[in-house]
GROMACS .gro file of C-alpha atoms in nm:
model
  435
    1MET     CA    1   2.534  -0.258  -0.183
    2LYS     CA    2   2.470  -0.631  -0.203
    3ASN     CA    3   2.740  -0.836  -0.025
    4GLY     CA    4   2.542  -1.161   0.008
    5PHE     CA    5   2.238  -1.226   0.225
    6ILE     CA    6   2.148  -0.973   0.492
    7GLY     CA    7   2.079  -1.103   0.839
    8LEU     CA    8   1.736  -1.244   0.759
    9PHE     CA    9   1.876  -1.472   0.495
   10ALA     CA   10   2.208  -1.552   0.642
   11ALA     CA   11   2.135  -1.919   0.706
   12GLY     CA   12   2.093  -2.186   0.436
   13ALA     CA   13   2.185  -2.240   0.079
   14MET     CA   14   1.980  -2.179  -0.215
   15VAL     CA   15   1.887  -2.474  -0.438
   16ALA     CA   16   1.661  -2.517  -0.747
   17LEU     CA   17   1.310  -2.636  -0.693
   18SER     CA   18   1.169  -2.909  -0.921
   19SER     CA   19   1.024  -2.719  -1.218
   20THR     CA   20   0.825  -2.985  -1.396
   21THR     CA   21   0.543  -3.223  -1.334
   22ALA     CA   22   0.491  -3.583  -1.491
   23LEU     CA   23   0.305  -3.401  -1.763
   24ALA     CA   24   0.601  -3.168  -1.835
   25THR     CA   25   0.393  -2.862  -1.726
   26THR     CA   26   0.609  -2.632  -1.536
   27GLN     CA   27   0.460  -2.533  -1.204
   28VAL     CA   28   0.510  -2.175  -1.086
   29HIS     CA   29   0.448  -2.160  -0.708
   30PHE     CA   30   0.292  -1.826  -0.596
   31TRP     CA   31   0.273  -1.736  -0.231
   32HIS     CA   32   0.027  -1.468  -0.135
   33ALA     CA   33  -0.161  -1.287   0.138
   34PHE     CA   34  -0.534  -1.294  -0.011
   35SER     CA   35  -0.752  -1.527   0.174
   36PRO     CA   36  -0.948  -1.766  -0.051
   37ASP     CA   37  -1.270  -1.669   0.142
   38ILE     CA   38  -1.261  -1.302   0.050
   39LYS     CA   39  -1.318  -1.134  -0.276
   40LEU     CA   40  -0.962  -1.052  -0.350
   41GLY     CA   41  -0.857  -1.417  -0.307
   42LYS     CA   42  -1.134  -1.539  -0.532
   43VAL     CA   43  -1.043  -1.281  -0.800
   44LEU     CA   44  -0.667  -1.399  -0.773
   45ALA     CA   45  -0.777  -1.752  -0.802
   46ARG     CA   46  -0.976  -1.674  -1.115
   47TYR     CA   47  -0.679  -1.520  -1.269
   48ALA     CA   48  -0.465  -1.815  -1.200
   49GLN     CA   49  -0.731  -2.045  -1.345
   50GLU     CA   50  -0.764  -1.823  -1.659
   51PHE     CA   51  -0.392  -1.810  -1.724
   52ASN     CA   52  -0.355  -2.197  -1.669
   53ALA     CA   53  -0.632  -2.261  -1.906
   54SER     CA   54  -0.487  -2.015  -2.178
   55GLN     CA   55  -0.183  -2.243  -2.236
   56ASP     CA   56  -0.045  -2.579  -2.167
   57ASP     CA   57   0.330  -2.495  -2.077
   58TYR     CA   58   0.285  -2.342  -1.724
   59GLU     CA   59   0.067  -2.390  -1.409
   60ILE     CA   60   0.035  -2.116  -1.149
   61VAL     CA   61   0.009  -2.294  -0.802
   62LEU     CA   62  -0.140  -2.049  -0.545
   63THR     CA   63  -0.073  -2.090  -0.184
   64TYR     CA   64  -0.228  -1.856   0.074
   65LYS     CA   65   0.031  -1.777   0.354
   66GLY     CA   66  -0.168  -1.569   0.587
   67THR     CA   67  -0.128  -1.194   0.639
   68TYR     CA   68   0.141  -0.982   0.467
   69ASP     CA   69   0.386  -1.046   0.756
   70ASP     CA   70   0.309  -1.416   0.767
   71THR     CA   71   0.388  -1.434   0.384
   72ILE     CA   72   0.726  -1.259   0.395
   73ASN     CA   73   0.820  -1.452   0.712
   74ALA     CA   74   0.724  -1.787   0.539
   75THR     CA   75   0.920  -1.667   0.232
   76ILE     CA   76   1.226  -1.595   0.439
   77ALA     CA   77   1.206  -1.938   0.601
   78ALA     CA   78   1.177  -2.096   0.278
   79VAL     CA   79   1.474  -1.929   0.120
   80ARG     CA   80   1.682  -2.046   0.423
   81ALA     CA   81   1.566  -2.409   0.362
   82GLY     CA   82   1.615  -2.380  -0.009
   83LYS     CA   83   1.232  -2.438  -0.065
   84GLN     CA   84   1.146  -2.095  -0.203
   85PRO     CA   85   0.845  -2.023  -0.409
   86ALA     CA   86   0.887  -1.874  -0.759
   87ILE     CA   87   0.661  -1.568  -0.676
   88ALA     CA   88   0.608  -1.393  -0.336
   89GLN     CA   89   0.371  -1.124  -0.271
   90VAL     CA   90   0.551  -0.859  -0.053
   91HIS     CA   91   0.389  -0.565   0.109
   92GLY     CA   92   0.572  -0.214   0.109
   93PRO     CA   93   0.733  -0.220   0.457
   94ALA     CA   94   0.913  -0.556   0.383
   95VAL     CA   95   1.024  -0.441   0.028
   96PRO     CA   96   1.375  -0.319   0.135
   97THR     CA   97   1.451  -0.665   0.295
   98LEU     CA   98   1.428  -0.826  -0.052
   99ILE     CA   99   1.582  -0.532  -0.247
  100PHE     CA  100   1.894  -0.536  -0.045
  101SER     CA  101   1.932  -0.905  -0.032
  102ASP     CA  102   2.054  -1.164  -0.281
  103ALA     CA  103   1.731  -1.349  -0.262
  104VAL     CA  104   1.558  -1.216  -0.565
  105VAL     CA  105   1.590  -1.188  -0.941
  106PRO     CA  106   1.496  -0.841  -1.099
  107VAL     CA  107   1.167  -0.873  -1.273
  108ASP     CA  108   1.275  -0.674  -1.581
  109THR     CA  109   1.573  -0.907  -1.644
  110VAL     CA  110   1.339  -1.229  -1.620
  111MET     CA  111   1.068  -1.059  -1.846
  112ALA     CA  112   1.363  -0.964  -2.102
  113ASP     CA  113   1.504  -1.309  -2.098
  114ALA     CA  114   1.158  -1.459  -2.163
  115GLY     CA  115   1.111  -1.243  -2.471
  116TYR     CA  116   0.872  -0.985  -2.335
  117THR     CA  117   0.916  -0.624  -2.426
  118ILE     CA  118   0.775  -0.416  -2.140
  119ASP     CA  119   0.741  -0.036  -2.173
  120TRP     CA  120   0.812   0.030  -1.803
  121GLU     CA  121   0.763   0.415  -1.883
  122ARG     CA  122   0.390   0.340  -1.924
  123PHE     CA  123   0.358   0.231  -1.556
  124ILE     CA  124   0.245   0.495  -1.313
  125GLU     CA  125   0.565   0.651  -1.157
  126PRO     CA  126   0.503   0.643  -0.778
  127VAL     CA  127   0.384   0.282  -0.821
  128MET     CA  128   0.712   0.185  -0.995
  129ALA     CA  129   0.951   0.385  -0.787
  130MET     CA  130   0.893   0.169  -0.477
  131TYR     CA  131   1.036  -0.145  -0.665
  132GLN     CA  132   1.322   0.007  -0.852
  133PHE     CA  133   1.688  -0.013  -0.743
  134GLU     CA  134   2.022   0.040  -0.922
  135GLY     CA  135   1.848   0.070  -1.259
  136ASN     CA  136   1.639  -0.249  -1.223
  137GLN     CA  137   1.278  -0.319  -1.178
  138MET     CA  138   1.298  -0.553  -0.891
  139ALA     CA  139   0.930  -0.637  -0.865
  140MET     CA  140   0.614  -0.620  -1.059
  141PRO     CA  141   0.359  -0.397  -0.887
  142PHE     CA  142   0.030  -0.591  -0.813
  143ASN     CA  143  -0.225  -0.469  -0.560
  144THR     CA  144  -0.157  -0.096  -0.546
  145SER     CA  145  -0.373   0.136  -0.347
  146THR     CA  146  -0.369   0.489  -0.184
  147PRO     CA  147  -0.593   0.637   0.073
  148LEU     CA  148  -0.913   0.838   0.012
  149MET     CA  149  -1.150   1.019   0.234
  150TRP     CA  150  -1.488   0.813   0.222
  151TYR     CA  151  -1.788   0.974   0.374
  152ASN     CA  152  -2.152   0.894   0.454
  153ALA     CA  153  -2.335   1.133   0.217
  154ASP     CA  154  -2.668   1.101   0.410
  155ALA     CA  155  -2.493   1.212   0.714
  156PHE     CA  156  -2.344   1.505   0.535
  157GLU     CA  157  -2.696   1.604   0.428
  158LYS     CA  158  -2.842   1.564   0.761
  159ALA     CA  159  -2.565   1.768   0.921
  160GLY     CA  160  -2.617   2.046   0.649
  161ILE     CA  161  -2.265   1.997   0.504
  162ALA     CA  162  -2.304   2.145   0.160
  163GLU     CA  163  -1.945   2.121   0.035
  164VAL     CA  164  -1.730   1.812   0.075
  165PRO     CA  165  -1.422   1.916   0.283
  166ALA     CA  166  -1.112   1.978   0.088
  167SER     CA  167  -0.883   2.090   0.369
  168TRP     CA  168  -0.812   1.973   0.707
  169ASP     CA  169  -0.973   2.298   0.844
  170ASP     CA  170  -1.276   2.214   0.632
  171LEU     CA  171  -1.302   1.873   0.778
  172ASP     CA  172  -1.260   2.015   1.128
  173ALA     CA  173  -1.568   2.222   1.058
  174ALA     CA  174  -1.761   1.938   0.909
  175ALA     CA  175  -1.681   1.712   1.203
  176ARG     CA  176  -1.820   1.960   1.443
  177LYS     CA  177  -2.150   1.992   1.240
  178LEU     CA  178  -2.165   1.608   1.236
  179LYS     CA  179  -2.122   1.600   1.614
  180ASP     CA  180  -2.397   1.842   1.647
  181ALA     CA  181  -2.614   1.628   1.429
  182GLY     CA  182  -2.583   1.334   1.665
  183TYR     CA  183  -2.287   1.149   1.519
  184GLU     CA  184  -2.078   1.011   1.814
  185CYS     CA  185  -1.774   0.966   1.591
  186PRO     CA  186  -1.753   1.212   1.315
  187VAL     CA  187  -1.417   1.094   1.182
  188THR     CA  188  -1.205   0.767   1.206
  189SER     CA  189  -0.922   0.613   1.009
  190SER     CA  190  -0.779   0.277   0.937
  191TRP     CA  191  -0.409   0.189   0.892
  192GLN     CA  192  -0.304   0.475   1.113
  193GLU     CA  193   0.067   0.482   1.039
  194TRP     CA  194   0.011   0.482   0.677
  195ILE     CA  195  -0.268   0.738   0.652
  196VAL     CA  196  -0.216   0.967   0.955
  197LEU     CA  197   0.180   0.987   0.915
  198LYS     CA  198   0.304   0.871   0.577
  199ASN     CA  199   0.051   0.993   0.343
  200TYR     CA  200   0.017   1.330   0.538
  201THR     CA  201   0.396   1.378   0.495
  202PHE     CA  202   0.392   1.293   0.121
  203ILE     CA  203   0.089   1.505   0.028
  204GLU     CA  204   0.238   1.807   0.239
  205ASP     CA  205   0.579   1.755   0.075
  206GLN     CA  206   0.736   1.692   0.411
  207PRO     CA  207   1.033   1.465   0.462
  208PHE     CA  208   0.966   1.146   0.634
  209ALA     CA  209   1.329   1.055   0.664
  210SER     CA  210   1.661   1.180   0.526
  211LYS     CA  211   1.816   1.090   0.202
  212ALA     CA  212   1.473   1.122   0.022
  213ASN     CA  213   1.320   0.879   0.277
  214GLY     CA  214   1.596   0.628   0.210
  215MET     CA  215   1.549   0.619  -0.169
  216GLN     CA  216   1.891   0.770  -0.210
  217GLY     CA  217   2.068   0.534   0.028
  218PRO     CA  218   1.980   0.299   0.320
  219ASP     CA  219   2.196   0.496   0.578
  220ALA     CA  220   1.890   0.739   0.636
  221GLU     CA  221   1.716   0.849   0.954
  222LEU     CA  222   1.369   0.948   1.053
  223THR     CA  223   1.313   1.327   1.052
  224PHE     CA  224   0.934   1.375   1.069
  225ASN     CA  225   0.944   1.481   1.438
  226LYS     CA  226   1.079   1.811   1.303
  227THR     CA  227   0.806   1.888   1.040
  228ARG     CA  228   0.460   2.015   1.042
  229PHE     CA  229   0.337   1.654   1.094
  230VAL     CA  230   0.371   1.711   1.463
  231ASP     CA  231   0.099   1.999   1.444
  232HIS     CA  232  -0.125   1.755   1.241
  233LEU     CA  233  -0.085   1.496   1.515
  234ASP     CA  234  -0.170   1.754   1.780
  235ARG     CA  235  -0.479   1.841   1.585
  236ILE     CA  236  -0.602   1.481   1.582
  237GLN     CA  237  -0.531   1.457   1.952
  238GLY     CA  238  -0.740   1.764   1.986
  239TRP     CA  239  -1.021   1.609   1.793
  240ILE     CA  240  -1.017   1.302   2.030
  241LYS     CA  241  -1.043   1.529   2.311
  242ASP     CA  242  -1.354   1.711   2.156
  243GLY     CA  243  -1.519   1.386   2.062
  244LEU     CA  244  -1.451   1.445   1.696
  245TYR     CA  245  -1.227   1.135   1.623
  246GLU     CA  246  -1.215   0.784   1.734
  247TYR     CA  247  -0.926   0.527   1.720
  248GLN     CA  248  -1.071   0.196   1.599
  249GLY     CA  249  -0.765  -0.013   1.589
  250ARG     CA  250  -0.444  -0.052   1.388
  251GLN     CA  251  -0.590  -0.220   1.078
  252TRP     CA  252  -0.913  -0.182   0.885
  253THR     CA  253  -1.194  -0.396   1.034
  254GLY     CA  254  -1.276  -0.168   1.326
  255ALA     CA  255  -1.277   0.149   1.133
  256HIS     CA  256  -1.494  -0.009   0.863
  257GLN     CA  257  -1.749  -0.158   1.106
  258ALA     CA  258  -1.788   0.191   1.266
  259PHE     CA  259  -1.847   0.330   0.919
  260TYR     CA  260  -2.083   0.059   0.811
  261ASN     CA  261  -2.300   0.096   1.116
  262GLN     CA  262  -2.287   0.472   1.084
  263ARG     CA  263  -2.120   0.548   1.412
  264CYS     CA  264  -1.849   0.727   1.219
  265ALA     CA  265  -1.944   0.944   0.920
  266VAL     CA  266  -1.600   0.980   0.766
  267LEU     CA  267  -1.357   0.707   0.703
  268LEU     CA  268  -1.000   0.770   0.614
  269GLU     CA  269  -0.923   0.445   0.427
  270SER     CA  270  -0.753   0.282   0.130
  271SER     CA  271  -0.896   0.307  -0.231
  272ALA     CA  272  -0.916  -0.067  -0.204
  273GLY     CA  273  -1.167  -0.037   0.080
  274TYR     CA  274  -1.426   0.017  -0.198
  275GLY     CA  275  -1.507  -0.358  -0.223
  276GLY     CA  276  -1.609  -0.383   0.147
  277ILE     CA  277  -1.789  -0.044   0.166
  278SER     CA  278  -1.985  -0.111  -0.154
  279GLN     CA  279  -2.109  -0.437  -0.018
  280ASN     CA  280  -2.174  -0.328   0.340
  281ALA     CA  281  -2.275   0.033   0.353
  282LYS     CA  282  -2.668   0.054   0.375
  283PHE     CA  283  -2.655   0.438   0.299
  284ASP     CA  284  -2.541   0.676   0.025
  285PHE     CA  285  -2.152   0.702   0.037
  286SER     CA  286  -1.893   0.864  -0.183
  287ALA     CA  287  -1.528   0.956  -0.163
  288THR     CA  288  -1.291   1.236  -0.220
  289LEU     CA  289  -0.915   1.323  -0.212
  290LEU     CA  290  -0.741   1.316   0.133
  291PRO     CA  291  -0.753   1.662   0.296
  292VAL     CA  292  -0.474   1.907   0.244
  293GLU     CA  293  -0.347   2.195   0.458
  294ALA     CA  294  -0.527   2.517   0.365
  295ASP     CA  295  -0.201   2.686   0.259
  296ASN     CA  296  -0.092   2.391   0.037
  297ASP     CA  297  -0.149   2.516  -0.308
  298THR     CA  298   0.044   2.216  -0.479
  299PRO     CA  299  -0.023   1.904  -0.303
  300ARG     CA  300   0.210   1.616  -0.397
  301ASN     CA  301   0.122   1.252  -0.475
  302SER     CA  302   0.006   1.028  -0.190
  303PHE     CA  303   0.192   0.720  -0.078
  304ILE     CA  304   0.104   0.374  -0.210
  305GLY     CA  305   0.004   0.070  -0.014
  306GLY     CA  306  -0.031  -0.278  -0.111
  307ALA     CA  307   0.218  -0.518  -0.248
  308GLY     CA  308   0.437  -0.627  -0.530
  309LEU     CA  309   0.552  -0.959  -0.672
  310PHE     CA  310   0.905  -1.063  -0.617
  311LEU     CA  311   1.076  -1.359  -0.812
  312MET     CA  312   1.307  -1.567  -0.592
  313LYS     CA  313   1.647  -1.678  -0.693
  314GLY     CA  314   1.773  -2.029  -0.747
  315LEU     CA  315   1.500  -2.174  -0.967
  316ASP     CA  316   1.508  -2.323  -1.331
  317LYS     CA  317   1.472  -2.100  -1.626
  318PRO     CA  318   1.124  -2.258  -1.717
  319VAL     CA  319   0.995  -2.144  -1.391
  320TYR     CA  320   1.097  -1.788  -1.466
  321ASP     CA  321   0.962  -1.815  -1.818
  322GLY     CA  322   0.619  -1.916  -1.669
  323ALA     CA  323   0.632  -1.636  -1.406
  324ALA     CA  324   0.708  -1.377  -1.685
  325ALA     CA  325   0.430  -1.512  -1.885
  326PHE     CA  326   0.190  -1.478  -1.599
  327PHE     CA  327   0.310  -1.127  -1.508
  328ASN     CA  328   0.258  -1.031  -1.877
  329PHE     CA  329  -0.091  -1.167  -1.850
  330LEU     CA  330  -0.163  -0.972  -1.527
  331ALA     CA  331  -0.020  -0.648  -1.671
  332SER     CA  332  -0.229  -0.632  -1.981
  333PRO     CA  333  -0.466  -0.326  -1.979
  334GLU     CA  334  -0.777  -0.564  -1.997
  335MET     CA  335  -0.666  -0.748  -1.687
  336GLN     CA  336  -0.562  -0.438  -1.502
  337PHE     CA  337  -0.904  -0.281  -1.567
  338ASP     CA  338  -1.073  -0.603  -1.450
  339TRP     CA  339  -0.857  -0.588  -1.137
  340HIS     CA  340  -0.928  -0.231  -1.090
  341ARG     CA  341  -1.312  -0.256  -1.097
  342ASN     CA  342  -1.328  -0.596  -0.890
  343SER     CA  343  -1.085  -0.495  -0.614
  344GLY     CA  344  -1.076  -0.126  -0.579
  345TYR     CA  345  -0.695  -0.123  -0.627
  346VAL     CA  346  -0.557   0.113  -0.891
  347PRO     CA  347  -0.440   0.006  -1.236
  348ILE     CA  348  -0.060   0.004  -1.256
  349THR     CA  349  -0.032   0.128  -1.605
  350VAL     CA  350  -0.144   0.441  -1.784
  351ASP     CA  351  -0.271   0.212  -2.062
  352ALA     CA  352  -0.517   0.045  -1.820
  353TYR     CA  353  -0.625   0.377  -1.683
  354GLU     CA  354  -0.704   0.510  -2.037
  355LEU     CA  355  -0.905   0.194  -2.109
  356ALA     CA  356  -1.114   0.236  -1.791
  357LYS     CA  357  -1.188   0.600  -1.910
  358GLU     CA  358  -1.263   0.477  -2.254
  359LYS     CA  359  -1.516   0.220  -2.119
  360GLY     CA  360  -1.698   0.503  -1.918
  361TYR     CA  361  -1.610   0.328  -1.584
  362TYR     CA  362  -1.550   0.654  -1.408
  363ASP     CA  363  -1.866   0.805  -1.536
  364GLU     CA  364  -2.055   0.554  -1.322
  365PHE     CA  365  -1.788   0.527  -1.058
  366PRO     CA  366  -1.616   0.856  -1.031
  367HIS     CA  367  -1.458   0.803  -0.689
  368GLN     CA  368  -1.271   0.514  -0.840
  369GLU     CA  369  -1.054   0.766  -1.055
  370LEU     CA  370  -0.956   0.974  -0.749
  371ALA     CA  371  -0.692   0.745  -0.626
  372ILE     CA  372  -0.526   0.751  -0.971
  373LYS     CA  373  -0.523   1.129  -0.991
  374GLN     CA  374  -0.396   1.159  -0.642
  375LEU     CA  375  -0.114   0.931  -0.720
  376MET     CA  376  -0.034   1.101  -1.058
  377ARG     CA  377   0.037   1.456  -0.891
  378GLU     CA  378   0.371   1.585  -0.940
  379PRO     CA  379   0.632   1.401  -0.703
  380SER     CA  380   0.927   1.555  -0.515
  381ASP     CA  381   1.206   1.398  -0.334
  382ASN     CA  382   0.999   1.366  -0.040
  383THR     CA  383   0.729   1.160  -0.229
  384ARG     CA  384   0.902   0.917  -0.455
  385GLY     CA  385   0.888   0.643  -0.197
  386ILE     CA  386   1.016   0.512   0.135
  387ARG     CA  387   1.290   0.260   0.135
  388LEU     CA  388   1.400   0.204   0.496
  389GLY     CA  389   1.526  -0.123   0.649
  390TYR     CA  390   1.329  -0.306   0.916
  391MET     CA  391   1.034  -0.091   0.845
  392VAL     CA  392   0.795  -0.351   0.973
  393GLN     CA  393   0.945  -0.314   1.320
  394VAL     CA  394   0.959   0.073   1.278
  395ASP     CA  395   0.583   0.066   1.189
  396GLU     CA  396   0.520  -0.123   1.509
  397ILE     CA  397   0.701   0.165   1.707
  398ILE     CA  398   0.505   0.409   1.519
  399ASN     CA  399   0.168   0.255   1.596
  400GLU     CA  400   0.262   0.220   1.975
  401GLU     CA  401   0.354   0.587   1.997
  402LEU     CA  402   0.037   0.704   1.803
  403GLU     CA  403  -0.164   0.494   2.062
  404ASN     CA  404   0.007   0.689   2.328
  405VAL     CA  405  -0.111   1.015   2.156
  406TRP     CA  406  -0.479   0.890   2.127
  407SER     CA  407  -0.495   0.772   2.494
  408MET     CA  408  -0.337   1.114   2.605
  409LYS     CA  409  -0.029   0.945   2.757
  410LYS     CA  410   0.200   1.172   2.540
  411SER     CA  411   0.183   1.492   2.361
  412ALA     CA  412   0.213   1.499   1.983
  413GLN     CA  413   0.566   1.620   2.010
  414GLU     CA  414   0.672   1.376   2.278
  415ALA     CA  415   0.534   1.082   2.079
  416ALA     CA  416   0.694   1.199   1.747
  417ASP     CA  417   1.025   1.242   1.920
  418ASP     CA  418   0.997   0.890   2.068
  419MET     CA  419   0.912   0.727   1.734
  420VAL     CA  420   1.241   0.878   1.597
  421ARG     CA  421   1.435   0.795   1.901
  422ARG     CA  422   1.328   0.430   1.890
  423GLY     CA  423   1.316   0.383   1.531
  424ASN     CA  424   1.661   0.522   1.408
  425PRO     CA  425   1.878   0.256   1.589
  426LEU     CA  426   1.677  -0.004   1.374
  427LEU     CA  427   1.754   0.183   1.053
  428ASN     CA  428   2.115   0.228   1.154
  429ARG     CA  429   2.145  -0.146   1.218
  430PHE     CA  430   1.997  -0.237   0.890
  431ALA     CA  431   2.234  -0.003   0.706
  432LYS     CA  432   2.534  -0.160   0.865
  433THR     CA  433   2.423  -0.516   0.755
  434ILE     CA  434   2.450  -0.412   0.388
  435GLU     CA  435   2.774  -0.206   0.395
   0.00000   0.00000   0.00000
């Protein structure tokens, strides 16, 4: 599949970065998307400091590059200029760009060359699958999340909702009770293309695209406009008409604020939203699994969000050895448990999950276990991952068309058809670049 750089990496030659400082400590540059001003950035900085203090051979040098899109764009530009970092944090939609390029070194190869024996079978399967290609583990999973249904427990009590909704029909009934109880916005969602579309298709075992969502080959096409997702989209449009659902913007800030100020009583949001919710919600809150269709007796695993850590080509072996040592440090059960409880992201290994249970963490925070249980459901060919080229641009199209549904400019079927009509040429173009 790999015939040199794909279009994004066509310009520029790759050269080795300087790997040592005057003190012979090998610097390992790590570009990431966690602002130093937020909790996630502070936790990551602590990990780098702890690793650096634990030995004298390597120094992790963190550089904040902005959003996920900013970070991948900066990495692409650096590769072209021959000034690539050792480690780049890359979010899901941009993963195929690196996997199908010659810009990265497989993580499993680097770990083995550095002398680390990793039992990849102990990593949670849906988390690993996104970063596997042609028998290699291409990236180390890092910040991994999946959506949950967060809810205002005080609002549920006020509205007389005795049982937490488990199905979409149940949520419909609960939303109407919340509306009658005076809540202007019973339900909202963040990250709409991820939660409303991708996770719905996964849990309902519906194809997002052909060829197992591109996992069986890049020459895939979007197919979700021919599935029951269209009925789901039509349902949410109906909720908007009835005042049961409000759109708060594409990312998370608007939906979170609407949940914090108790305008919206139900928030469909990442498990990683726990940090912000726990700090800002001035009411009793909890979480449960995402709803399923009433006739779905075997819901599948949900779809992950977050990012993985890629190693860029063209560097000296001591740099890779340092990166491998850092990855080994991050992947330990103790560090993964620390990450889990401080960030809200799920642990990436079964060992870390078992450590959290052993320590009684879920007795105190039961909703933190829900994301892991949801991810560990039995997968199918429709739920092992999504590997489609130019997915960042395709997601932009999906978001635009979802907004057309929310604003009543298009029906659910019209918008879904237009997502596919506009998105497939991008997938086809990507596939041709790697033939």
